[in-house]
Amino acid sequence: MLENLSNRLQGIFSGLRSKGRLTEEDINAAMREIRMALLEADVNFKVVKAFVARTKERCLEADVLDSLTPAQNVIKIVLDELTELLGRSDAKLELGNRIPAVIMLVGLQGSGKTTAAAKLAYRLKQQNHSPLLVAADVYRPAAADQLQTLGGEIGVKVYRHDGADPVDIAREGVQEAIDSLRDVVIIDTAGRLHVDEAMMEEARAIKEALQPEEILMVVDAMTGQDVVNVVSAFAEAVDFDGVIMSKMDGDARGGGALSVREVTGKPIKFISSGEKPDSLEEFHPDRMAKRILG
Ligand code: GDP
């Protein structure tokens, strides 16, 4: 994940380091290369433009160019701006004080919602919560079965009510959690292959009925340039609180991870990188930026 970008950036930096003193033209050339590397990683065009403009301005300041280690300073500025782009500070899961707390997952079909729901349940269970999974994806025939299988593997109960209305299922799920003394409800909602009004309407209806503590959008890191349109549409329609970036283990270009924060203002809260229940990690912008820069 993002390995190509990482390799490209490291190549650019080692070119700068080998030069000793840097001229304005060296910086301009490096910024052009960074721009290309980000675009090739599928980072959104506007995000790239703004990022490079900010970074370049800082790198061209006299004290950077005149310093004894200009390349180091440039790398530090890129690291700093990349951290900023990824969200600067960690955004944690906010469960509030209500019991049960409600977490609702939204996203396109195939984004990894059902998998992420189970991983999140597993994570919460490890933290001594007692979660309940709720299968409110009533359109994908196998979704409830899949959730039940995953729930079985991690020892978390799954509430399902096949054939019922998704808002009713979600409400019943909360009641079930109250009755069985569980403190967190994770609702797996329906996705469609593309952004569509009926899906948004349903998500809004569940949101309205349950007022979740957290609405997390699951975003497939392999989505490519279209990720910006998808997250913007969900941000506008459902106003989610944060993102779970799924499939970070893929070899795709993954630029969506660098675009979502800037485009929607919503933080990435978790990254999911594999099929195992324990492959959901909290997202740390600074660590990710350091990983990318190598
Ligand atoms: P949903 O339609 O949004 O509920 O998506 P699913 O949870 O069913 O996931 C769609 C496919 O992606 C399934 O084959 C999952 O096994 C796979 N998947 C989900 N999350 C990840 C991940 O983090 N890494 C990888 N490699 N595959 C994943």
XYZ file of C-alpha atoms and ligand atoms in Angstrom:
322
model
C 0.000 0.000 0.000
C 1.349 3.360 -1.118
C 4.682 1.638 -1.697
C 5.129 3.125 -5.145
C 4.542 6.597 -3.766
C 6.922 5.884 -0.946
C 9.645 4.687 -3.334
C 9.161 7.677 -5.601
C 9.433 10.159 -2.749
C 12.500 8.473 -1.346
C 14.122 8.680 -4.780
C 13.341 12.402 -5.006
C 14.780 13.012 -1.547
C 17.978 11.110 -2.156
C 18.438 13.207 -5.307
C 18.122 16.348 -3.172
C 20.482 15.043 -0.501
C 23.185 14.346 -3.057
C 23.199 17.970 -4.146
C 24.371 19.676 -0.966
C 23.249 23.261 -1.488
C 19.887 23.695 -3.158
C 18.802 26.374 -5.600
C 15.297 27.579 -6.214
C 15.327 25.574 -9.432
C 16.219 22.392 -7.500
C 13.185 22.947 -5.279
C 10.930 23.626 -8.245
C 12.135 20.448 -9.952
C 11.618 18.398 -6.781
C 8.108 19.814 -6.342
C 7.229 18.897 -9.929
C 8.372 15.348 -9.246
C 6.413 15.190 -5.979
C 3.365 16.430 -7.860
C 3.726 13.656 -10.442
C 4.285 11.011 -7.772
C 1.131 12.049 -5.901
C -0.959 12.158 -9.068
C 0.271 8.711 -10.063
C -0.748 7.450 -6.614
C -4.269 8.662 -7.457
C -4.328 11.503 -4.977
C -7.012 13.947 -6.041
C -5.795 16.618 -8.461
C -6.959 19.586 -6.397
C -5.508 18.107 -3.232
C -2.161 17.633 -4.980
C -2.178 21.180 -6.293
C -2.853 22.723 -2.899
C -0.389 20.409 -1.151
C 2.448 21.191 -3.553
C 1.743 24.940 -3.421
C 1.902 24.970 0.386
C 4.982 22.798 0.538
C 6.824 24.744 -2.155
C 6.165 28.067 -0.506
C 7.653 26.835 2.744
C 10.633 25.197 1.037
C 11.532 28.348 -0.855
C 11.952 30.421 2.290
C 15.475 31.778 2.608
C 16.281 30.045 5.873
C 15.572 26.664 4.296
C 17.731 27.210 1.230
C 20.550 28.911 3.149
C 20.717 26.351 5.916
C 23.552 23.850 6.209
C 21.240 20.930 5.514
C 18.668 22.190 3.016
C 17.609 18.729 1.836
C 16.845 17.679 5.417
C 14.746 20.779 5.875
C 12.813 20.139 2.701
C 12.110 16.554 3.793
C 10.947 17.822 7.172
C 8.547 20.265 5.522
C 7.140 17.550 3.245
C 6.686 15.281 6.264
C 4.946 18.041 8.151
C 2.606 18.889 5.279
C 1.860 15.227 4.653
C 0.969 14.752 8.318
C -1.311 17.777 8.060
C -2.923 16.353 4.930
C -3.607 13.088 6.710
C -5.278 14.877 9.596
C -2.509 15.995 11.979
C -3.897 14.574 15.206
C -5.384 11.149 15.924
C -9.165 10.948 15.693
C -10.509 8.443 18.151
C -13.735 6.513 18.241
C -16.208 8.559 20.300
C -18.668 6.331 22.091
C -20.189 8.989 24.350
C -22.002 8.146 27.573
C -25.178 6.514 26.350
C -25.578 2.790 26.752
C -25.754 1.176 24.354
C -23.627 3.421 22.168
C -24.566 3.123 18.511
C -22.042 2.893 15.688
C -23.392 2.907 12.171
C -21.344 1.886 9.161
C -22.109 3.274 5.724
C -20.430 2.910 2.349
C -20.724 1.428 -1.094
C -21.363 -2.253 -1.609
C -18.093 -4.153 -1.658
C -16.246 -1.421 0.223
C -15.630 -3.784 3.117
C -18.413 -2.673 5.470
C -19.441 -6.082 6.727
C -15.836 -7.114 7.248
C -15.084 -3.832 9.038
C -18.163 -4.215 11.256
C -16.846 -7.549 12.500
C -13.327 -6.209 12.958
C -14.616 -3.264 14.934
C -16.688 -5.604 17.105
C -13.602 -7.729 17.686
C -11.570 -4.684 18.630
C -14.217 -3.448 21.060
C -14.513 -6.888 22.582
C -10.747 -6.895 23.171
C -11.257 -3.602 24.995
C -13.795 -5.201 27.336
C -16.893 -3.884 25.631
C -19.720 -6.220 24.819
C -20.797 -5.360 21.287
C -23.808 -6.529 19.312
C -23.675 -6.655 15.526
C -26.831 -5.771 13.625
C -27.422 -6.928 10.052
C -29.358 -4.080 8.439
C -28.096 -4.704 4.906
C -31.268 -6.251 3.572
C -30.502 -5.983 -0.141
C -27.369 -8.047 -0.513
C -28.791 -11.522 0.054
C -25.731 -13.009 1.724
C -24.843 -9.989 3.884
C -26.613 -11.176 7.033
C -25.177 -14.693 6.628
C -21.716 -13.241 6.147
C -22.065 -11.093 9.263
C -23.349 -14.054 11.230
C -20.400 -16.184 10.144
C -17.940 -13.436 11.064
C -19.730 -12.836 14.371
C -19.497 -16.563 15.117
C -15.751 -16.513 14.462
C -15.139 -13.708 16.931
C -17.784 -14.718 19.455
C -20.026 -11.676 18.982
C -23.783 -12.045 18.730
C -25.480 -10.900 15.529
C -29.030 -9.586 15.441
C -30.928 -10.214 12.201
C -34.524 -9.996 11.098
C -34.684 -11.037 7.474
C -37.378 -9.365 5.430
C -37.929 -6.485 7.860
C -37.431 -2.806 7.205
C -33.832 -1.644 7.870
C -34.894 1.124 10.275
C -36.962 -1.394 12.262
C -34.051 -3.850 12.293
C -31.755 -1.141 13.603
C -34.253 -0.176 16.331
C -34.824 -3.809 17.279
C -31.054 -4.289 17.397
C -30.734 -1.511 19.961
C -33.546 -3.037 22.010
C -31.856 -6.424 21.803
C -28.641 -4.836 23.088
C -30.529 -3.291 26.013
C -32.220 -6.607 26.816
C -28.982 -8.557 26.644
C -26.925 -5.931 28.506
C -24.588 -5.039 25.677
C -22.950 -1.647 25.602
C -22.230 -1.066 21.910
C -24.352 -1.704 18.853
C -22.665 -1.848 15.441
C -25.067 -1.519 12.540
C -24.040 -2.814 9.128
C -26.178 -0.882 6.647
C -26.866 -1.558 2.986
C -24.588 -0.302 0.266
C -25.159 -0.076 -3.471
C -22.629 -0.366 -6.225
C -22.881 3.345 -6.922
C -23.984 6.373 -4.976
C -27.760 6.432 -5.196
C -30.520 8.423 -3.572
C -32.398 5.421 -2.146
C -29.275 4.273 -0.289
C -28.696 7.760 1.128
C -32.338 8.058 2.127
C -32.160 4.790 4.017
C -28.940 5.775 5.765
C -30.498 9.097 6.736
C -33.599 7.328 8.077
C -31.499 5.030 10.277
C -29.440 7.990 11.424
C -32.579 9.950 12.285
C -34.144 7.050 14.170
C -31.064 6.060 16.161
C -28.933 9.201 16.450
C -25.720 7.155 16.417
C -22.713 8.229 18.466
C -20.518 7.419 15.490
C -21.258 7.132 11.798
C -18.241 5.704 10.047
C -17.893 5.546 6.309
C -16.007 2.537 5.008
C -13.923 3.531 1.996
C -12.089 1.053 -0.209
C -8.508 2.295 -0.550
C -8.448 0.888 -4.065
C -11.252 3.120 -5.344
C -8.954 5.443 -7.305
C -9.850 8.983 -8.346
C -13.580 8.408 -7.899
C -13.103 8.170 -4.135
C -13.476 11.937 -3.873
C -16.937 11.928 -5.456
C -18.044 9.001 -3.327
C -16.920 10.422 0.012
C -18.250 13.873 -0.852
C -21.670 12.437 -1.679
C -21.812 10.533 1.614
C -20.502 13.510 3.583
C -23.240 15.682 2.163
C -26.055 13.162 2.513
C -25.230 11.482 5.814
C -22.600 13.740 7.373
C -20.549 10.869 8.771
C -18.033 11.363 11.594
C -15.014 9.515 10.297
C -13.610 7.029 7.825
C -12.467 3.438 7.977
C -10.036 2.981 5.078
C -10.323 -0.648 4.054
C -8.079 -2.862 1.929
C -4.959 -0.932 2.827
C -3.097 -4.204 2.264
C -3.825 -4.027 -1.466
C -1.151 -3.043 -3.945
C -3.251 -0.270 -5.413
C -2.123 3.295 -5.574
C -4.215 4.208 -2.568
C -4.239 7.971 -2.984
C -7.748 8.126 -1.551
C -6.229 7.854 1.900
C -4.432 11.125 1.220
C -7.452 12.872 -0.258
C -10.412 12.201 2.035
C -9.491 14.469 4.901
C -8.803 17.486 2.716
C -11.890 16.898 0.584
C -14.452 16.205 3.307
C -12.844 17.546 6.483
C -13.607 14.135 8.038
C -10.816 12.226 9.735
C -9.670 8.702 9.001
C -10.212 6.839 12.268
C -9.164 3.309 11.337
C -7.337 1.469 8.619
C -8.214 -2.051 7.751
C -5.654 -4.200 6.062
C -6.605 -7.800 5.617
C -9.238 -10.397 6.188
C -8.288 -11.325 9.752
C -10.399 -9.921 12.597
C -7.413 -8.237 14.221
C -6.350 -6.323 11.109
C -8.090 -3.083 12.039
C -5.737 -0.443 13.391
C -6.269 3.024 14.748
C -5.058 5.569 12.260
C -2.174 7.827 13.228
C -1.484 10.569 10.654
C 2.089 11.150 11.829
C 3.004 7.465 11.709
C 1.459 7.067 8.284
C 3.304 10.116 6.953
C 6.591 8.752 8.311
C 5.856 5.354 6.790
C 5.241 6.946 3.398
C 8.420 8.992 3.529
C 10.379 5.944 4.680
P -19.532 -4.812 1.970
O -20.320 -5.131 0.739
O -19.200 -3.360 2.032
O -20.138 -5.315 3.227
O -18.089 -5.513 1.784
P -17.502 -6.849 2.416
O -17.178 -6.657 3.842
O -18.350 -7.997 2.048
O -16.109 -6.904 1.636
C -16.037 -7.061 0.227
C -14.827 -7.931 -0.107
O -13.620 -7.277 0.288
C -14.848 -9.271 0.626
O -14.356 -10.252 -0.253
C -13.887 -9.045 1.787
O -13.271 -10.235 2.202
C -12.875 -8.099 1.175
N -12.248 -7.214 2.189
C -12.859 -6.454 3.114
N -11.949 -5.751 3.846
C -10.726 -6.078 3.349
C -9.368 -5.681 3.670
O -9.094 -4.861 4.551
N -8.386 -6.241 2.912
C -8.651 -7.136 1.927
N -7.619 -7.638 1.242
N -9.894 -7.519 1.601
C -10.920 -7.012 2.298
